[in-house]
mmCIF file of C-alpha atoms and ligand atoms in Angstrom:
data_model
loop_
_atom_site.group_PDB
_atom_site.id
_atom_site.type_symbol
_atom_site.label_atom_id
_atom_site.label_comp_id
_atom_site.label_asym_id
_atom_site.label_seq_id
_atom_site.Cartn_x
_atom_site.Cartn_y
_atom_site.Cartn_z
ATOM 1 C CA MET Q 1 -11.159 0.355 -3.698
ATOM 2 C CA LYS Q 2 -7.792 1.795 -5.495
ATOM 3 C CA ILE Q 3 -4.287 1.774 -3.551
ATOM 4 C CA ILE Q 4 -2.516 4.848 -2.844
ATOM 5 C CA PRO Q 5 1.408 3.831 -2.687
ATOM 6 C CA GLY Q 6 3.027 6.737 -0.822
ATOM 7 C CA PRO Q 7 5.984 7.708 -1.604
ATOM 8 C CA ALA Q 8 7.876 6.001 1.292
ATOM 9 C CA SER Q 9 6.063 2.849 0.706
ATOM 10 C CA LYS Q 10 6.245 2.892 -3.040
ATOM 11 C CA GLN Q 11 7.174 -0.848 -3.525
ATOM 12 C CA LEU Q 12 5.194 -2.270 -1.011
ATOM 13 C CA GLY Q 13 2.391 0.250 -1.828
ATOM 14 C CA GLU Q 14 1.905 -1.462 -5.258
ATOM 15 C CA LYS Q 15 2.747 -4.684 -4.548
ATOM 16 C CA ILE Q 16 -0.520 -5.176 -1.949
ATOM 17 C CA ALA Q 17 -2.689 -3.286 -4.903
ATOM 18 C CA GLU Q 18 -1.116 -5.955 -7.097
ATOM 19 C CA LEU Q 19 -2.073 -9.332 -4.277
ATOM 20 C CA ILE Q 20 -5.778 -7.696 -4.042
ATOM 21 C CA GLY Q 21 -6.232 -6.809 -7.475
ATOM 22 C CA VAL Q 22 -7.099 -3.019 -7.133
ATOM 23 C CA GLU Q 23 -5.861 -0.196 -9.017
ATOM 24 C CA ALA Q 24 -2.563 1.412 -7.682
ATOM 25 C CA VAL Q 25 -3.266 5.554 -8.226
ATOM 26 C CA PRO Q 26 0.310 7.356 -9.667
ATOM 27 C CA LEU Q 27 1.105 10.116 -7.170
ATOM 28 C CA VAL Q 28 2.994 13.072 -8.219
ATOM 29 C CA PHE Q 29 5.242 14.249 -5.825
ATOM 30 C CA LYS Q 30 7.947 15.805 -4.971
ATOM 31 C CA THR Q 31 10.103 17.739 -2.537
ATOM 32 C CA TYR Q 32 10.486 21.719 -2.524
ATOM 33 C CA PRO Q 33 14.191 23.080 -2.314
ATOM 34 C CA ASP Q 34 13.356 24.219 1.522
ATOM 35 C CA GLY Q 35 11.796 20.914 2.424
ATOM 36 C CA GLU Q 36 8.143 21.044 2.021
ATOM 37 C CA SER Q 37 6.361 18.575 0.596
ATOM 38 C CA TYR Q 38 4.302 18.448 -2.458
ATOM 39 C CA VAL Q 39 1.822 15.569 -3.491
ATOM 40 C CA ARG Q 40 -0.415 15.396 -6.061
ATOM 41 C CA LEU Q 41 -2.658 12.549 -6.727
ATOM 42 C CA ASP Q 42 -2.894 11.776 -11.000
ATOM 43 C CA ALA Q 43 -5.725 9.483 -10.980
ATOM 44 C CA THR Q 44 -9.426 9.981 -10.123
ATOM 45 C CA ILE Q 45 -10.824 8.600 -7.306
ATOM 46 C CA GLU Q 46 -14.531 10.010 -6.584
ATOM 47 C CA ASN Q 47 -16.407 7.867 -4.118
ATOM 48 C CA ASP Q 48 -14.078 5.269 -4.102
ATOM 49 C CA ASP Q 49 -12.834 3.365 -0.352
ATOM 50 C CA VAL Q 50 -8.999 4.650 -0.585
ATOM 51 C CA ALA Q 51 -5.920 2.919 1.507
ATOM 52 C CA ILE Q 52 -2.969 5.097 1.319
ATOM 53 C CA ILE Q 53 0.557 2.941 2.181
ATOM 54 C CA GLN Q 54 3.209 4.879 3.914
ATOM 55 C CA THR Q 55 5.831 3.827 6.156
ATOM 56 C CA THR Q 56 6.883 6.227 9.145
ATOM 57 C CA SER Q 57 10.811 5.679 9.735
ATOM 58 C CA PRO Q 58 13.011 8.246 9.726
ATOM 59 C CA PRO Q 59 12.248 10.576 8.228
ATOM 60 C CA GLN Q 60 9.037 10.373 10.256
ATOM 61 C CA ASP Q 61 8.159 13.853 10.382
ATOM 62 C CA THR Q 62 8.107 13.982 6.537
ATOM 63 C CA ARG Q 63 6.860 11.106 6.393
ATOM 64 C CA LEU Q 64 3.827 11.868 8.713
ATOM 65 C CA MET Q 65 3.468 15.372 6.764
ATOM 66 C CA GLN Q 66 3.102 13.532 3.387
ATOM 67 C CA LEU Q 67 0.395 10.426 4.652
ATOM 68 C CA ALA Q 68 -1.543 13.443 6.406
ATOM 69 C CA LEU Q 69 -1.557 15.530 2.937
ATOM 70 C CA ILE Q 70 -2.253 12.298 0.787
ATOM 71 C CA ALA Q 71 -4.951 12.238 2.889
ATOM 72 C CA ASP Q 72 -6.150 15.219 2.459
ATOM 73 C CA ALA Q 73 -5.951 15.121 -1.126
ATOM 74 C CA ALA Q 74 -7.562 11.992 -1.267
ATOM 75 C CA LYS Q 75 -10.926 13.326 0.691
ATOM 76 C CA ARG Q 76 -10.460 17.462 -1.222
ATOM 77 C CA HIS Q 77 -11.236 15.003 -4.638
ATOM 78 C CA GLY Q 78 -13.960 12.486 -2.982
ATOM 79 C CA ALA Q 79 -12.822 9.920 -1.631
ATOM 80 C CA ALA Q 80 -15.520 7.803 0.050
ATOM 81 C CA LYS Q 81 -13.394 6.509 3.154
ATOM 82 C CA VAL Q 82 -9.793 6.899 3.567
ATOM 83 C CA THR Q 83 -7.899 3.815 5.232
ATOM 84 C CA ALA Q 84 -4.164 5.054 6.316
ATOM 85 C CA ILE Q 85 -1.582 1.239 6.611
ATOM 86 C CA VAL Q 86 1.221 2.633 8.604
ATOM 87 C CA PRO Q 87 3.842 -0.636 8.078
ATOM 88 C CA TYR Q 88 5.633 1.041 10.667
ATOM 89 C CA LEU Q 89 3.986 4.161 12.750
ATOM 90 C CA ALA Q 90 5.995 6.651 14.559
ATOM 91 C CA TYR Q 91 5.773 8.043 17.970
ATOM 92 C CA ALA Q 92 4.084 4.665 18.982
ATOM 93 C CA ARG Q 93 6.040 4.342 21.914
ATOM 94 C CA GLN Q 94 5.958 7.542 23.840
ATOM 95 C CA ASP Q 95 2.619 6.246 24.379
ATOM 96 C CA LYS Q 96 1.890 7.330 27.891
ATOM 97 C CA VAL Q 97 3.303 10.023 30.027
ATOM 98 C CA PHE Q 98 6.160 9.053 31.534
ATOM 99 C CA LEU Q 99 7.619 12.027 33.083
ATOM 100 C CA LYS Q 100 6.034 14.582 34.193
ATOM 101 C CA GLY Q 101 6.036 17.457 31.271
ATOM 102 C CA GLU Q 102 5.807 15.017 28.383
ATOM 103 C CA ALA Q 103 3.895 15.226 25.518
ATOM 104 C CA VAL Q 104 1.493 11.410 24.670
ATOM 105 C CA SER Q 105 3.235 11.723 21.090
ATOM 106 C CA ILE Q 106 1.372 9.218 19.461
ATOM 107 C CA GLU Q 107 -2.430 10.504 20.465
ATOM 108 C CA THR Q 108 -1.212 13.703 18.844
ATOM 109 C CA ILE Q 109 -0.135 11.934 15.432
ATOM 110 C CA ALA Q 110 -3.619 10.305 15.750
ATOM 111 C CA ARG Q 111 -5.566 13.289 16.279
ATOM 112 C CA MET Q 112 -3.483 14.921 13.521
ATOM 113 C CA LEU Q 113 -3.710 12.122 11.533
ATOM 114 C CA LYS Q 114 -8.085 12.397 11.751
ATOM 115 C CA ALA Q 115 -8.273 16.237 11.049
ATOM 116 C CA ALA Q 116 -5.980 15.838 7.442
ATOM 117 C CA GLY Q 117 -8.963 12.924 6.765
ATOM 118 C CA VAL Q 118 -8.248 9.491 7.712
ATOM 119 C CA ASP Q 119 -10.965 7.078 8.386
ATOM 120 C CA SER Q 120 -9.433 4.102 9.541
ATOM 121 C CA LEU Q 121 -5.787 2.759 10.185
ATOM 122 C CA ILE Q 122 -3.979 0.245 10.309
ATOM 123 C CA THR Q 123 -0.788 -1.176 10.992
ATOM 124 C CA VAL Q 124 2.101 -3.903 11.375
ATOM 125 C CA ASN Q 125 3.547 -4.574 15.279
ATOM 126 C CA VAL Q 126 2.450 -1.468 16.847
ATOM 127 C CA HIS Q 127 4.378 -1.240 19.828
ATOM 128 C CA GLU Q 128 1.766 -1.502 22.497
ATOM 129 C CA ALA Q 129 -1.986 -2.471 20.732
ATOM 130 C CA LYS Q 130 -3.632 -0.386 23.235
ATOM 131 C CA VAL Q 131 -2.582 2.939 22.256
ATOM 132 C CA LEU Q 132 -5.013 2.067 19.409
ATOM 133 C CA LYS Q 133 -7.894 2.645 21.730
ATOM 134 C CA LYS Q 134 -7.550 5.902 21.994
ATOM 135 C CA PHE Q 135 -7.178 6.597 18.722
ATOM 136 C CA PRO Q 136 -10.186 9.226 16.897
ATOM 137 C CA PHE Q 137 -11.683 5.853 14.661
ATOM 138 C CA PRO Q 138 -11.431 2.241 13.768
ATOM 139 C CA SER Q 139 -7.545 1.075 14.140
ATOM 140 C CA LYS Q 140 -5.904 -2.153 14.681
ATOM 141 C CA THR Q 141 -2.650 -3.666 14.537
ATOM 142 C CA VAL Q 142 -2.007 -7.172 13.429
ATOM 143 C CA SER Q 143 1.293 -9.273 13.393
ATOM 144 C CA ALA Q 144 4.258 -10.336 11.535
ATOM 145 C CA ILE Q 145 5.828 -12.635 13.609
ATOM 146 C CA PRO Q 146 4.020 -15.446 12.102
ATOM 147 C CA LEU Q 147 5.832 -14.581 9.248
ATOM 148 C CA LEU Q 148 9.088 -14.184 10.295
ATOM 149 C CA ALA Q 149 8.763 -17.757 12.722
ATOM 150 C CA GLU Q 150 7.685 -19.166 9.362
ATOM 151 C CA TYR Q 151 10.779 -18.080 7.248
ATOM 152 C CA LEU Q 152 13.454 -18.988 10.326
ATOM 153 C CA LYS Q 153 11.270 -22.357 10.156
ATOM 154 C CA LYS Q 154 11.848 -23.227 6.198
ATOM 155 C CA LYS Q 155 15.780 -21.988 7.055
ATOM 156 C CA GLY Q 156 15.869 -24.855 9.748
ATOM 157 C CA PHE Q 157 15.852 -23.058 12.775
ATOM 158 C CA GLU Q 158 12.873 -25.425 13.569
ATOM 159 C CA LYS Q 159 13.087 -25.362 17.674
ATOM 160 C CA ALA Q 160 14.895 -22.087 18.453
ATOM 161 C CA PHE Q 161 14.767 -20.659 21.409
ATOM 162 C CA ALA Q 162 12.517 -17.965 20.561
ATOM 163 C CA LEU Q 163 13.572 -14.819 23.248
ATOM 164 C CA ALA Q 164 12.185 -11.091 24.168
ATOM 165 C CA PRO Q 165 14.111 -8.744 25.145
ATOM 166 C CA ASP Q 166 11.960 -7.453 27.892
ATOM 167 C CA ASP Q 167 8.211 -8.531 28.815
ATOM 168 C CA GLY Q 168 6.518 -6.639 26.680
ATOM 169 C CA ALA Q 169 7.844 -8.488 24.364
ATOM 170 C CA LEU Q 170 7.277 -12.156 25.595
ATOM 171 C CA TRP Q 171 4.268 -12.583 23.323
ATOM 172 C CA LEU Q 172 6.349 -12.128 20.397
ATOM 173 C CA ALA Q 173 8.344 -14.880 21.270
ATOM 174 C CA GLU Q 174 5.285 -16.631 22.554
ATOM 175 C CA GLU Q 175 4.044 -16.224 18.553
ATOM 176 C CA ALA Q 176 6.728 -17.313 17.437
ATOM 177 C CA LYS Q 177 7.158 -20.731 19.661
ATOM 178 C CA THR Q 178 4.179 -21.301 18.686
ATOM 179 C CA ILE Q 179 6.063 -21.814 14.694
ATOM 180 C CA LEU Q 180 9.283 -22.861 16.495
ATOM 181 C CA GLY Q 181 7.572 -25.318 18.586
ATOM 182 C CA GLY Q 182 10.774 -25.145 20.644
ATOM 183 C CA GLU Q 183 10.433 -23.114 23.697
ATOM 184 C CA CYS Q 184 11.062 -19.106 24.726
ATOM 185 C CA GLY Q 185 11.629 -16.888 27.761
ATOM 186 C CA TYR Q 186 12.708 -13.000 28.101
ATOM 187 C CA LEU Q 187 14.814 -10.769 30.125
ATOM 188 C CA GLU Q 188 14.734 -8.070 32.372
ATOM 189 C CA LYS Q 189 15.395 -4.435 29.946
ATOM 190 C CA ARG Q 190 15.344 -1.338 32.425
ATOM 191 C CA ARG Q 191 15.630 2.102 30.066
ATOM 192 C CA ASP Q 192 16.201 5.155 32.256
ATOM 193 C CA TYR Q 193 13.491 8.021 31.263
ATOM 194 C CA TYR Q 194 16.326 10.768 31.902
ATOM 195 C CA THR Q 195 19.254 9.460 29.745
ATOM 196 C CA GLY Q 196 18.299 7.244 27.465
ATOM 197 C CA LYS Q 197 20.309 4.040 29.505
ATOM 198 C CA LEU Q 198 19.552 1.209 28.515
ATOM 199 C CA THR Q 199 20.032 -2.439 31.862
ATOM 200 C CA MET Q 200 19.797 -5.495 30.916
ATOM 201 C CA GLU Q 201 19.542 -8.706 33.462
ATOM 202 C CA LYS Q 202 20.083 -12.277 33.322
ATOM 203 C CA LYS Q 203 18.017 -14.739 34.314
ATOM 204 C CA GLU Q 204 17.923 -18.329 34.361
ATOM 205 C CA LEU Q 205 17.594 -19.617 30.771
ATOM 206 C CA ASP Q 206 18.807 -22.489 30.656
ATOM 207 C CA VAL Q 207 20.398 -21.530 26.436
ATOM 208 C CA TYR Q 208 23.423 -23.810 27.259
ATOM 209 C CA GLY Q 209 24.089 -25.199 23.422
ATOM 210 C CA LYS Q 210 20.759 -24.187 22.140
ATOM 211 C CA THR Q 211 20.460 -22.111 18.485
ATOM 212 C CA VAL Q 212 18.750 -18.462 19.846
ATOM 213 C CA ILE Q 213 16.729 -16.106 18.260
ATOM 214 C CA ILE Q 214 15.739 -13.027 19.420
ATOM 215 C CA PHE Q 215 12.379 -11.667 18.491
ATOM 216 C CA ASP Q 216 11.482 -7.529 19.326
ATOM 217 C CA ASP Q 217 8.931 -5.468 17.198
ATOM 218 C CA LEU Q 218 11.671 -3.186 16.428
ATOM 219 C CA ILE Q 219 15.410 -2.324 15.993
ATOM 220 C CA SER Q 220 16.535 0.855 16.222
ATOM 221 C CA THR Q 221 19.840 1.626 17.537
ATOM 222 C CA GLY Q 222 20.103 -1.771 18.324
ATOM 223 C CA GLY Q 223 21.229 -1.409 21.867
ATOM 224 C CA THR Q 224 18.728 -3.665 23.211
ATOM 225 C CA ILE Q 225 19.765 -7.186 20.586
ATOM 226 C CA ALA Q 226 23.310 -6.348 21.139
ATOM 227 C CA SER Q 227 22.735 -6.042 25.207
ATOM 228 C CA ALA Q 228 20.545 -10.047 24.653
ATOM 229 C CA ALA Q 229 22.651 -10.920 22.403
ATOM 230 C CA LYS Q 230 25.834 -10.780 24.905
ATOM 231 C CA ILE Q 231 24.082 -12.248 27.772
ATOM 232 C CA MET Q 232 22.863 -15.594 25.252
ATOM 233 C CA LYS Q 233 26.080 -15.878 24.406
ATOM 234 C CA THR Q 234 27.945 -15.379 28.138
ATOM 235 C CA ALA Q 235 24.888 -18.079 29.524
ATOM 236 C CA GLY Q 236 26.600 -20.664 26.574
ATOM 237 C CA ALA Q 237 24.224 -20.144 23.472
ATOM 238 C CA HIS Q 238 25.384 -21.941 20.478
ATOM 239 C CA SER Q 239 24.748 -19.557 18.445
ATOM 240 C CA VAL Q 240 22.639 -16.007 18.359
ATOM 241 C CA TYR Q 241 20.342 -14.915 15.665
ATOM 242 C CA ALA Q 242 18.014 -11.379 15.868
ATOM 243 C CA ALA Q 243 14.557 -11.281 14.316
ATOM 244 C CA CYS Q 244 12.566 -7.728 14.406
ATOM 245 C CA VAL Q 245 9.563 -6.264 12.300
ATOM 246 C CA HIS Q 246 10.661 -2.862 12.083
ATOM 247 C CA PRO Q 247 14.282 -2.691 11.224
ATOM 248 C CA LEU Q 248 15.019 1.076 11.445
ATOM 249 C CA PHE Q 249 19.165 0.346 12.028
ATOM 250 C CA ILE Q 250 20.115 3.986 12.906
ATOM 251 C CA GLY Q 251 23.556 4.872 13.118
ATOM 252 C CA ASP Q 252 25.646 1.563 13.187
ATOM 253 C CA ALA Q 253 22.973 -0.400 14.381
ATOM 254 C CA GLU Q 254 23.790 -3.469 11.990
ATOM 255 C CA LYS Q 255 27.396 -3.780 13.046
ATOM 256 C CA ARG Q 256 26.794 -3.698 16.888
ATOM 257 C CA ILE Q 257 24.063 -6.433 16.647
ATOM 258 C CA LEU Q 258 26.730 -8.318 14.343
ATOM 259 C CA ASP Q 259 29.760 -7.027 16.580
ATOM 260 C CA ALA Q 260 27.718 -8.734 19.603
ATOM 261 C CA GLY Q 261 27.659 -11.848 18.354
ATOM 262 C CA VAL Q 262 24.555 -12.473 16.115
ATOM 263 C CA GLU Q 263 24.507 -14.590 13.084
ATOM 264 C CA GLU Q 264 22.908 -12.970 11.030
ATOM 265 C CA ILE Q 265 19.402 -10.555 11.583
ATOM 266 C CA VAL Q 266 16.205 -10.832 9.706
ATOM 267 C CA GLY Q 267 13.670 -8.632 8.976
ATOM 268 C CA THR Q 268 10.636 -6.962 7.155
ATOM 269 C CA ASP Q 269 10.064 -4.666 4.256
ATOM 270 C CA SER Q 270 7.619 -2.398 6.972
ATOM 271 C CA VAL Q 271 11.147 -0.431 6.673
ATOM 272 C CA SER Q 272 13.125 -1.093 3.504
ATOM 273 C CA SER Q 273 16.632 -2.020 4.818
ATOM 274 C CA SER Q 274 20.118 -4.971 4.165
ATOM 275 C CA VAL Q 275 17.937 -7.480 5.803
ATOM 276 C CA SER Q 276 14.563 -7.036 4.565
ATOM 277 C CA LYS Q 277 14.031 -10.808 3.859
ATOM 278 C CA VAL Q 278 10.462 -11.224 5.055
ATOM 279 C CA SER Q 279 7.445 -9.158 3.010
ATOM 280 C CA VAL Q 280 4.415 -8.078 5.165
ATOM 281 C CA ALA Q 281 2.453 -7.928 1.579
ATOM 282 C CA PRO Q 282 0.101 -10.513 2.274
ATOM 283 C CA LEU Q 283 0.088 -9.677 5.513
ATOM 284 C CA ILE Q 284 -2.120 -6.444 5.093
ATOM 285 C CA SER Q 285 -3.309 -7.439 2.010
ATOM 286 C CA ASN Q 286 -5.724 -9.958 4.091
ATOM 287 C CA ALA Q 287 -5.891 -7.402 6.366
ATOM 288 C CA LEU Q 288 -7.752 -5.405 3.606
ATOM 289 C CA LYS Q 289 -9.317 -7.673 2.644
ATOM 290 C CA GLU Q 290 -11.370 -8.107 5.306
ATOM 291 C CA LEU Q 291 -11.748 -4.314 5.623
ATOM 292 C CA LYS Q 292 -13.279 -4.983 1.571
ATOM 293 C CA SER Q 293 -14.934 -7.220 2.764
ATOM 294 C CA GLY Q 294 -16.773 -6.199 5.948
HETATM 295 C C1 R5P B 301 11.450 -0.759 23.242
HETATM 296 O O1 R5P B 301 10.822 -1.168 23.702
HETATM 297 C C2 R5P B 301 11.176 -1.522 21.928
HETATM 298 O O2 R5P B 301 10.615 -3.023 22.185
HETATM 299 C C3 R5P B 301 12.735 -2.402 21.508
HETATM 300 O O3 R5P B 301 13.219 -2.735 21.722
HETATM 301 C C4 R5P B 301 13.536 -0.614 20.932
HETATM 302 O O4 R5P B 301 13.405 0.770 21.082
HETATM 303 C C5 R5P B 301 14.661 -1.103 20.731
HETATM 304 O O5 R5P B 301 15.723 0.573 20.135
HETATM 305 P P1 R5P B 301 17.383 -0.005 20.047
HETATM 306 O O6 R5P B 301 17.256 -0.371 18.765
HETATM 307 O O7 R5P B 301 18.052 1.307 20.096
HETATM 308 O O8 R5P B 301 17.551 -0.803 21.644
#
């Protein structure tokens, strides 16, 4: 197997290649003045299985196109099998028709990747794992929550209360709880499909005087974590922290969360950011090793 670190995940890709002890294929990459992407594989990959590492955080459309171009180049130049490793998979939240007339964006993306030459896909904490069943190739998601929880445990957060902002994220809090050893719970979150406006309801959670860590798959504008943090502060939490797998941090998300009373945010390098304190490289390396041996 050879690793192709894509332009959006160069460092992470090189780290993964080093961890599993395989060659990282150099990629010549440029953007034309009109915005189009160009890629060229600068090594032979004939008859090799290759894994392209390319996250698809914003600018997601450009990064998805780069991933498709790399897959095409790999297949065109003789790769036996192409696996797309997409640490953050864009468009995964539009996984069904919420309002009549909409596209199911994530299914469109999967079909596009298949057409480009992708044979299988591995991602980290996709928004809803069930979307992968609709993909036209074998796909799996691995969870970085245990890595985040281990990191927090080492920093002294044992027995902290693990909170999910909604019931869909409860399994993340439960997964964290198995490592932190405290309690867990969730809030009620609703989003208006037309306006995008978020409402969050307080629930009877016993967080008075406790350290609370809010776990979520991703932080985009920061609205979800900020709302949950305010509810926790009002409920008498001693201190509130936030942990997420994909720190997209759109606009002033980080400030918004800190202004809501969160002491610290911890994220992974699935998306490179100021809070990427935990690396998903070992997690992805293990998934790749399993793929190699299976
Ligand atoms: C949605 O259900 C996701 O799990 C996140 O909670 C959400 O996308 C975060 O977005 P924002 O940071 O804009 O509230």
